[in-house]
Amino acid sequence: MKIKKTSLRKSFEDLGKIKILVIGDLILDEYLIGSVERISPEAPVPVVWVRNEKQSLGGSGNVVQNLSSIGVSGAVFGRIGEDKAGDSLEGLLLKNSVSKEDLVLLKSKTLPTILKTRIIATHQQICRVDREEVVPLTKEEESSVLKQFESKLKECSAVILSDYDKGYLTPSLIQSVIALCNLENKIVTVDPQVSHFFLYKNIHIMTPNHHEAGKALGRKLISDSEIETACREISEKLTPDAMMITRGEKGMSIYERKTDSFYHIPTVAKEVFDVTGAGDTVITTYTAFVATGMPIADAALISNVSAGIVVGKLGAATVTQTEIEEALQTLGYLDVTA
């Protein structure tokens, strides 16, 4: 499988002309980075001497971050709290090429912004501290979100549902969003949660990992044949255009329902440093390139290569157009003669 260089460059140009709407659970990622030189006298735990702090977009925010990194404009729907973390998250979204007009945030007076604090010493995560309250949207909030969504949808080429099961994407909101996308003939892709797995009907593609897909079906998925059977079984229930199951060190598998065809793409990661956000990179790059008109198999190959790049970086990292092209060429996936 190879991608023509001219086709890739054309897609790169088209990425700058599209807008993708991201709807889902916004999370603020915080990193406290330092070193360990001793054990605490108070308890048998390391004392981390913090030398650096940083914040970045997590959850569906990392999808937005990935879109910005490859030159795609994003519209964002999500929920934050009226707090310092919410202010930080909103500021980061605006820094990632999201305009004020494309930032549709439900600001809660009672719920905190979801904040995940990771403590890292010498490139190793020591622990993670989560601050969150999982409360579903009310019917009134859903109605407000849908009204704004319907208006913004007309400007967008595709929609990504980034579901972290934190309460924003309720079952009824999921189904209403998908119905609106189909009504407007918009590409809709889903990074799913097991608890909502069989709600995502009539979408373009779903991108679970093999653990999530296996849990939804009640069995382990290890071999190619088990993955293929699972893809067909899930597709019969959800009728997507395609199914993608990411498989860690085994790469990913793609199923096109209309042609009943499979592509098993091996992993390209040289060294796995941090898998945080790899799934966000997969769905972002896949959706963006499909939205430019790229075939399913080619977009999947790019998403696999992109994931291989980001797992070699610390935290919820992103990938650039240059990195994608260089990786495709290095791995022999780029046809430079065409």
Short mmCIF file of N, CA and C in Angstrom, two decimals, residues 106-219:
data_model
loop_
_atom_site.label_atom_id
_atom_site.label_comp_id
_atom_site.label_asym_id
_atom_site.label_seq_id
_atom_site.Cartn_x
_atom_site.Cartn_y
_atom_site.Cartn_z
N LEU A 106 -20.35 25.22 27.19
CA LEU A 106 -21.34 25.26 28.25
C LEU A 106 -20.58 25.43 29.56
N LYS A 107 -20.79 26.57 30.23
CA LYS A 107 -20.03 26.86 31.44
C LYS A 107 -20.90 26.58 32.67
N SER A 108 -20.47 25.59 33.46
CA SER A 108 -21.23 25.17 34.62
C SER A 108 -20.84 25.96 35.87
N LYS A 109 -21.86 26.39 36.62
CA LYS A 109 -21.60 27.08 37.89
C LYS A 109 -21.36 26.09 39.02
N THR A 110 -21.77 24.84 38.82
CA THR A 110 -21.71 23.84 39.90
C THR A 110 -20.68 22.75 39.69
N LEU A 111 -20.30 22.49 38.44
CA LEU A 111 -19.34 21.42 38.16
C LEU A 111 -17.96 21.99 37.86
N PRO A 112 -16.89 21.33 38.32
CA PRO A 112 -15.55 21.82 38.03
C PRO A 112 -15.12 21.42 36.61
N THR A 113 -14.19 22.16 36.07
CA THR A 113 -13.52 21.73 34.84
C THR A 113 -12.76 20.45 35.16
N ILE A 114 -12.85 19.46 34.27
CA ILE A 114 -12.14 18.20 34.50
C ILE A 114 -10.64 18.46 34.38
N LEU A 115 -9.91 18.12 35.44
CA LEU A 115 -8.48 18.39 35.50
C LEU A 115 -7.73 17.12 35.88
N LYS A 116 -6.78 16.73 35.03
CA LYS A 116 -5.94 15.57 35.31
C LYS A 116 -4.50 16.06 35.50
N THR A 117 -3.98 15.86 36.70
CA THR A 117 -2.62 16.30 37.01
C THR A 117 -1.69 15.09 37.04
N ARG A 118 -0.69 15.11 36.18
CA ARG A 118 0.28 14.03 36.12
C ARG A 118 1.60 14.50 36.71
N ILE A 119 2.14 13.72 37.62
CA ILE A 119 3.42 14.04 38.25
C ILE A 119 4.48 13.16 37.60
N ILE A 120 5.47 13.81 37.00
CA ILE A 120 6.47 13.10 36.20
C ILE A 120 7.86 13.38 36.73
N ALA A 121 8.63 12.30 36.91
CA ALA A 121 10.02 12.44 37.36
C ALA A 121 10.91 11.60 36.46
N THR A 122 11.94 12.24 35.90
CA THR A 122 12.89 11.58 35.01
C THR A 122 12.16 10.78 33.93
N HIS A 123 11.22 11.45 33.27
CA HIS A 123 10.46 10.89 32.15
C HIS A 123 9.53 9.74 32.52
N GLN A 124 9.30 9.52 33.81
CA GLN A 124 8.38 8.47 34.24
C GLN A 124 7.23 9.10 35.03
N GLN A 125 6.01 8.66 34.73
CA GLN A 125 4.86 9.15 35.47
C GLN A 125 4.81 8.47 36.84
N ILE A 126 4.84 9.28 37.89
CA ILE A 126 4.82 8.76 39.26
C ILE A 126 3.38 8.47 39.70
N CYS A 127 2.48 9.43 39.42
CA CYS A 127 1.07 9.23 39.74
C CYS A 127 0.23 10.25 38.99
N ARG A 128 -1.09 10.04 39.01
CA ARG A 128 -2.01 10.98 38.38
C ARG A 128 -3.11 11.33 39.37
N VAL A 129 -3.45 12.61 39.44
CA VAL A 129 -4.50 13.09 40.34
C VAL A 129 -5.63 13.65 39.48
N ASP A 130 -6.84 13.08 39.62
CA ASP A 130 -7.99 13.52 38.82
C ASP A 130 -8.96 14.33 39.67
N ARG A 131 -9.43 15.43 39.11
CA ARG A 131 -10.48 16.23 39.74
C ARG A 131 -11.63 16.37 38.75
N GLU A 132 -12.75 15.72 39.06
CA GLU A 132 -13.88 15.72 38.14
C GLU A 132 -15.16 15.30 38.86
N GLU A 133 -16.27 15.68 38.26
CA GLU A 133 -17.58 15.19 38.68
C GLU A 133 -18.34 14.83 37.40
N VAL A 134 -18.75 13.57 37.29
CA VAL A 134 -19.43 13.11 36.08
C VAL A 134 -20.94 13.25 36.27
N VAL A 135 -21.49 14.27 35.62
CA VAL A 135 -22.92 14.55 35.71
C VAL A 135 -23.45 14.78 34.29
N PRO A 136 -24.49 14.03 33.86
CA PRO A 136 -25.02 14.20 32.51
C PRO A 136 -25.64 15.58 32.29
N LEU A 137 -25.65 16.03 31.05
CA LEU A 137 -26.36 17.27 30.71
C LEU A 137 -27.84 17.12 31.03
N THR A 138 -28.46 18.21 31.40
CA THR A 138 -29.91 18.22 31.59
C THR A 138 -30.58 18.28 30.21
N LYS A 139 -31.87 18.02 30.17
CA LYS A 139 -32.61 18.10 28.90
C LYS A 139 -32.56 19.52 28.34
N GLU A 140 -32.62 20.49 29.23
CA GLU A 140 -32.56 21.89 28.78
C GLU A 140 -31.19 22.20 28.17
N GLU A 141 -30.13 21.71 28.80
CA GLU A 141 -28.78 21.92 28.27
C GLU A 141 -28.62 21.21 26.93
N GLU A 142 -29.14 19.99 26.83
CA GLU A 142 -29.08 19.25 25.56
C GLU A 142 -29.75 20.03 24.44
N SER A 143 -30.93 20.56 24.73
CA SER A 143 -31.69 21.31 23.74
C SER A 143 -30.92 22.53 23.25
N SER A 144 -30.27 23.22 24.18
CA SER A 144 -29.47 24.40 23.83
C SER A 144 -28.27 24.01 22.97
N VAL A 145 -27.58 22.92 23.36
CA VAL A 145 -26.43 22.45 22.61
C VAL A 145 -26.84 22.07 21.18
N LEU A 146 -27.94 21.34 21.04
CA LEU A 146 -28.39 20.89 19.72
C LEU A 146 -28.75 22.05 18.80
N LYS A 147 -29.37 23.07 19.36
CA LYS A 147 -29.74 24.24 18.56
C LYS A 147 -28.49 24.92 18.01
N GLN A 148 -27.48 25.08 18.84
CA GLN A 148 -26.22 25.71 18.40
C GLN A 148 -25.45 24.79 17.46
N PHE A 149 -25.52 23.49 17.73
CA PHE A 149 -24.83 22.51 16.89
C PHE A 149 -25.39 22.53 15.47
N GLU A 150 -26.70 22.54 15.37
CA GLU A 150 -27.35 22.53 14.05
C GLU A 150 -26.93 23.75 13.23
N SER A 151 -26.81 24.87 13.88
CA SER A 151 -26.40 26.10 13.19
C SER A 151 -24.95 26.03 12.73
N LYS A 152 -24.06 25.54 13.60
CA LYS A 152 -22.63 25.50 13.29
C LYS A 152 -22.29 24.39 12.30
N LEU A 153 -23.07 23.33 12.28
CA LEU A 153 -22.79 22.16 11.45
C LEU A 153 -22.68 22.50 9.96
N LYS A 154 -23.47 23.45 9.52
CA LYS A 154 -23.50 23.80 8.09
C LYS A 154 -22.14 24.30 7.59
N GLU A 155 -21.32 24.84 8.49
CA GLU A 155 -20.01 25.39 8.10
C GLU A 155 -18.92 24.32 8.05
N CYS A 156 -19.22 23.12 8.53
CA CYS A 156 -18.17 22.12 8.74
C CYS A 156 -18.22 20.98 7.73
N SER A 157 -17.06 20.38 7.49
CA SER A 157 -16.95 19.26 6.55
C SER A 157 -17.17 17.92 7.23
N ALA A 158 -16.88 17.85 8.53
CA ALA A 158 -16.99 16.59 9.26
C ALA A 158 -17.16 16.88 10.74
N VAL A 159 -17.63 15.85 11.46
CA VAL A 159 -17.84 15.96 12.91
C VAL A 159 -17.17 14.78 13.60
N ILE A 160 -16.43 15.08 14.66
CA ILE A 160 -15.81 14.05 15.49
C ILE A 160 -16.49 14.02 16.84
N LEU A 161 -17.02 12.85 17.22
CA LEU A 161 -17.54 12.66 18.57
C LEU A 161 -16.42 12.05 19.41
N SER A 162 -15.94 12.83 20.37
CA SER A 162 -14.84 12.39 21.24
C SER A 162 -15.42 12.10 22.62
N ASP A 163 -15.75 10.83 22.84
CA ASP A 163 -16.53 10.42 24.01
C ASP A 163 -15.62 9.83 25.10
N TYR A 164 -15.50 10.56 26.20
CA TYR A 164 -14.75 10.08 27.36
C TYR A 164 -15.68 9.71 28.52
N ASP A 165 -16.98 9.66 28.23
CA ASP A 165 -17.99 9.25 29.21
C ASP A 165 -17.96 10.12 30.47
N LYS A 166 -17.83 11.44 30.28
CA LYS A 166 -17.77 12.36 31.42
C LYS A 166 -19.07 13.14 31.58
N GLY A 167 -20.12 12.76 30.82
CA GLY A 167 -21.42 13.37 31.03
C GLY A 167 -21.91 14.30 29.94
N TYR A 168 -21.00 14.81 29.09
CA TYR A 168 -21.44 15.76 28.05
C TYR A 168 -22.19 15.03 26.94
N LEU A 169 -21.62 13.95 26.43
CA LEU A 169 -22.28 13.19 25.38
C LEU A 169 -23.23 12.17 26.00
N THR A 170 -24.45 12.61 26.23
CA THR A 170 -25.48 11.72 26.76
C THR A 170 -26.00 10.84 25.62
N PRO A 171 -26.65 9.71 25.93
CA PRO A 171 -27.19 8.85 24.87
C PRO A 171 -28.10 9.59 23.89
N SER A 172 -28.99 10.42 24.41
CA SER A 172 -29.91 11.13 23.52
C SER A 172 -29.19 12.19 22.69
N LEU A 173 -28.16 12.84 23.26
CA LEU A 173 -27.41 13.83 22.50
C LEU A 173 -26.60 13.15 21.39
N ILE A 174 -26.01 12.01 21.69
CA ILE A 174 -25.27 11.25 20.68
C ILE A 174 -26.16 10.94 19.48
N GLN A 175 -27.33 10.40 19.74
CA GLN A 175 -28.23 10.01 18.67
C GLN A 175 -28.74 11.22 17.89
N SER A 176 -29.01 12.31 18.57
CA SER A 176 -29.49 13.52 17.89
C SER A 176 -28.40 14.14 17.01
N VAL A 177 -27.17 14.17 17.52
CA VAL A 177 -26.04 14.71 16.76
C VAL A 177 -25.81 13.90 15.49
N ILE A 178 -25.82 12.59 15.60
CA ILE A 178 -25.61 11.73 14.43
C ILE A 178 -26.73 11.92 13.41
N ALA A 179 -27.96 12.02 13.90
CA ALA A 179 -29.10 12.22 12.99
C ALA A 179 -28.96 13.53 12.22
N LEU A 180 -28.54 14.60 12.91
CA LEU A 180 -28.34 15.89 12.24
C LEU A 180 -27.23 15.82 11.20
N CYS A 181 -26.14 15.11 11.54
CA CYS A 181 -25.03 14.95 10.60
C CYS A 181 -25.49 14.22 9.34
N ASN A 182 -26.27 13.18 9.51
CA ASN A 182 -26.75 12.42 8.35
C ASN A 182 -27.72 13.25 7.51
N LEU A 183 -28.51 14.07 8.19
CA LEU A 183 -29.45 14.93 7.48
C LEU A 183 -28.72 15.94 6.59
N GLU A 184 -27.55 16.40 7.08
CA GLU A 184 -26.75 17.38 6.34
C GLU A 184 -25.67 16.73 5.48
N ASN A 185 -25.67 15.39 5.43
CA ASN A 185 -24.66 14.63 4.66
C ASN A 185 -23.23 14.97 5.07
N LYS A 186 -23.02 15.04 6.39
CA LYS A 186 -21.69 15.33 6.92
C LYS A 186 -21.03 14.03 7.41
N ILE A 187 -19.74 13.93 7.20
CA ILE A 187 -18.97 12.80 7.72
C ILE A 187 -19.00 12.86 9.24
N VAL A 188 -19.32 11.75 9.88
CA VAL A 188 -19.29 11.73 11.34
C VAL A 188 -18.47 10.53 11.80
N THR A 189 -17.46 10.79 12.62
CA THR A 189 -16.57 9.75 13.12
C THR A 189 -16.62 9.74 14.65
N VAL A 190 -16.35 8.57 15.23
CA VAL A 190 -16.53 8.43 16.68
C VAL A 190 -15.34 7.72 17.33
N ASP A 191 -14.81 8.35 18.38
CA ASP A 191 -13.88 7.70 19.29
C ASP A 191 -14.75 7.27 20.48
N PRO A 192 -15.11 5.98 20.56
CA PRO A 192 -16.22 5.56 21.42
C PRO A 192 -15.87 5.27 22.87
N GLN A 193 -16.94 5.18 23.66
CA GLN A 193 -16.89 4.64 25.01
C GLN A 193 -17.67 3.34 25.02
N VAL A 194 -17.19 2.36 25.77
CA VAL A 194 -17.85 1.06 25.81
C VAL A 194 -19.29 1.19 26.30
N SER A 195 -19.53 2.08 27.25
CA SER A 195 -20.87 2.23 27.81
C SER A 195 -21.89 2.73 26.78
N HIS A 196 -21.40 3.40 25.72
CA HIS A 196 -22.28 3.92 24.67
C HIS A 196 -22.09 3.18 23.35
N PHE A 197 -21.36 2.08 23.35
CA PHE A 197 -20.83 1.47 22.14
C PHE A 197 -21.87 1.26 21.03
N PHE A 198 -23.03 0.73 21.39
CA PHE A 198 -24.01 0.39 20.36
C PHE A 198 -25.05 1.48 20.13
N LEU A 199 -24.71 2.70 20.54
CA LEU A 199 -25.55 3.87 20.25
C LEU A 199 -25.12 4.59 18.98
N TYR A 200 -23.88 4.33 18.54
CA TYR A 200 -23.31 5.11 17.42
C TYR A 200 -23.73 4.51 16.07
N LYS A 201 -25.02 4.56 15.78
CA LYS A 201 -25.53 3.96 14.54
C LYS A 201 -25.46 4.93 13.38
N ASN A 202 -25.20 4.37 12.19
CA ASN A 202 -25.22 5.13 10.93
C ASN A 202 -24.17 6.23 10.87
N ILE A 203 -22.96 5.92 11.31
CA ILE A 203 -21.85 6.86 11.25
C ILE A 203 -20.92 6.48 10.10
N HIS A 204 -19.89 7.29 9.88
CA HIS A 204 -18.90 6.93 8.86
C HIS A 204 -17.95 5.86 9.39
N ILE A 205 -17.37 6.12 10.57
CA ILE A 205 -16.42 5.15 11.13
C ILE A 205 -16.35 5.31 12.65
N MET A 206 -16.05 4.19 13.32
CA MET A 206 -15.77 4.17 14.75
C MET A 206 -14.35 3.64 14.91
N THR A 207 -13.62 4.17 15.94
CA THR A 207 -12.20 3.80 16.06
C THR A 207 -11.85 3.26 17.46
N PRO A 208 -12.51 2.19 17.92
CA PRO A 208 -12.15 1.65 19.24
C PRO A 208 -10.81 0.92 19.19
N ASN A 209 -10.17 0.76 20.36
CA ASN A 209 -9.03 -0.15 20.40
C ASN A 209 -9.56 -1.57 20.62
N HIS A 210 -8.69 -2.56 20.54
CA HIS A 210 -9.14 -3.95 20.60
C HIS A 210 -9.70 -4.31 21.98
N HIS A 211 -9.24 -3.64 23.03
CA HIS A 211 -9.78 -3.88 24.36
C HIS A 211 -11.23 -3.39 24.44
N GLU A 212 -11.47 -2.17 23.92
CA GLU A 212 -12.82 -1.61 23.95
C GLU A 212 -13.79 -2.43 23.12
N ALA A 213 -13.36 -2.79 21.91
CA ALA A 213 -14.24 -3.59 21.03
C ALA A 213 -14.51 -4.96 21.65
N GLY A 214 -13.48 -5.55 22.24
CA GLY A 214 -13.64 -6.85 22.88
C GLY A 214 -14.58 -6.79 24.08
N LYS A 215 -14.44 -5.73 24.87
CA LYS A 215 -15.30 -5.58 26.04
C LYS A 215 -16.76 -5.40 25.62
N ALA A 216 -16.97 -4.65 24.53
CA ALA A 216 -18.33 -4.42 24.03
C ALA A 216 -18.98 -5.73 23.55
N LEU A 217 -18.15 -6.63 23.01
CA LEU A 217 -18.67 -7.90 22.49
C LEU A 217 -18.59 -9.03 23.52
N GLY A 218 -17.90 -8.78 24.63
CA GLY A 218 -17.81 -9.78 25.68
C GLY A 218 -16.80 -10.88 25.44
N ARG A 219 -15.75 -10.55 24.65
CA ARG A 219 -14.71 -11.56 24.41
C ARG A 219 -13.41 -10.87 24.00
#
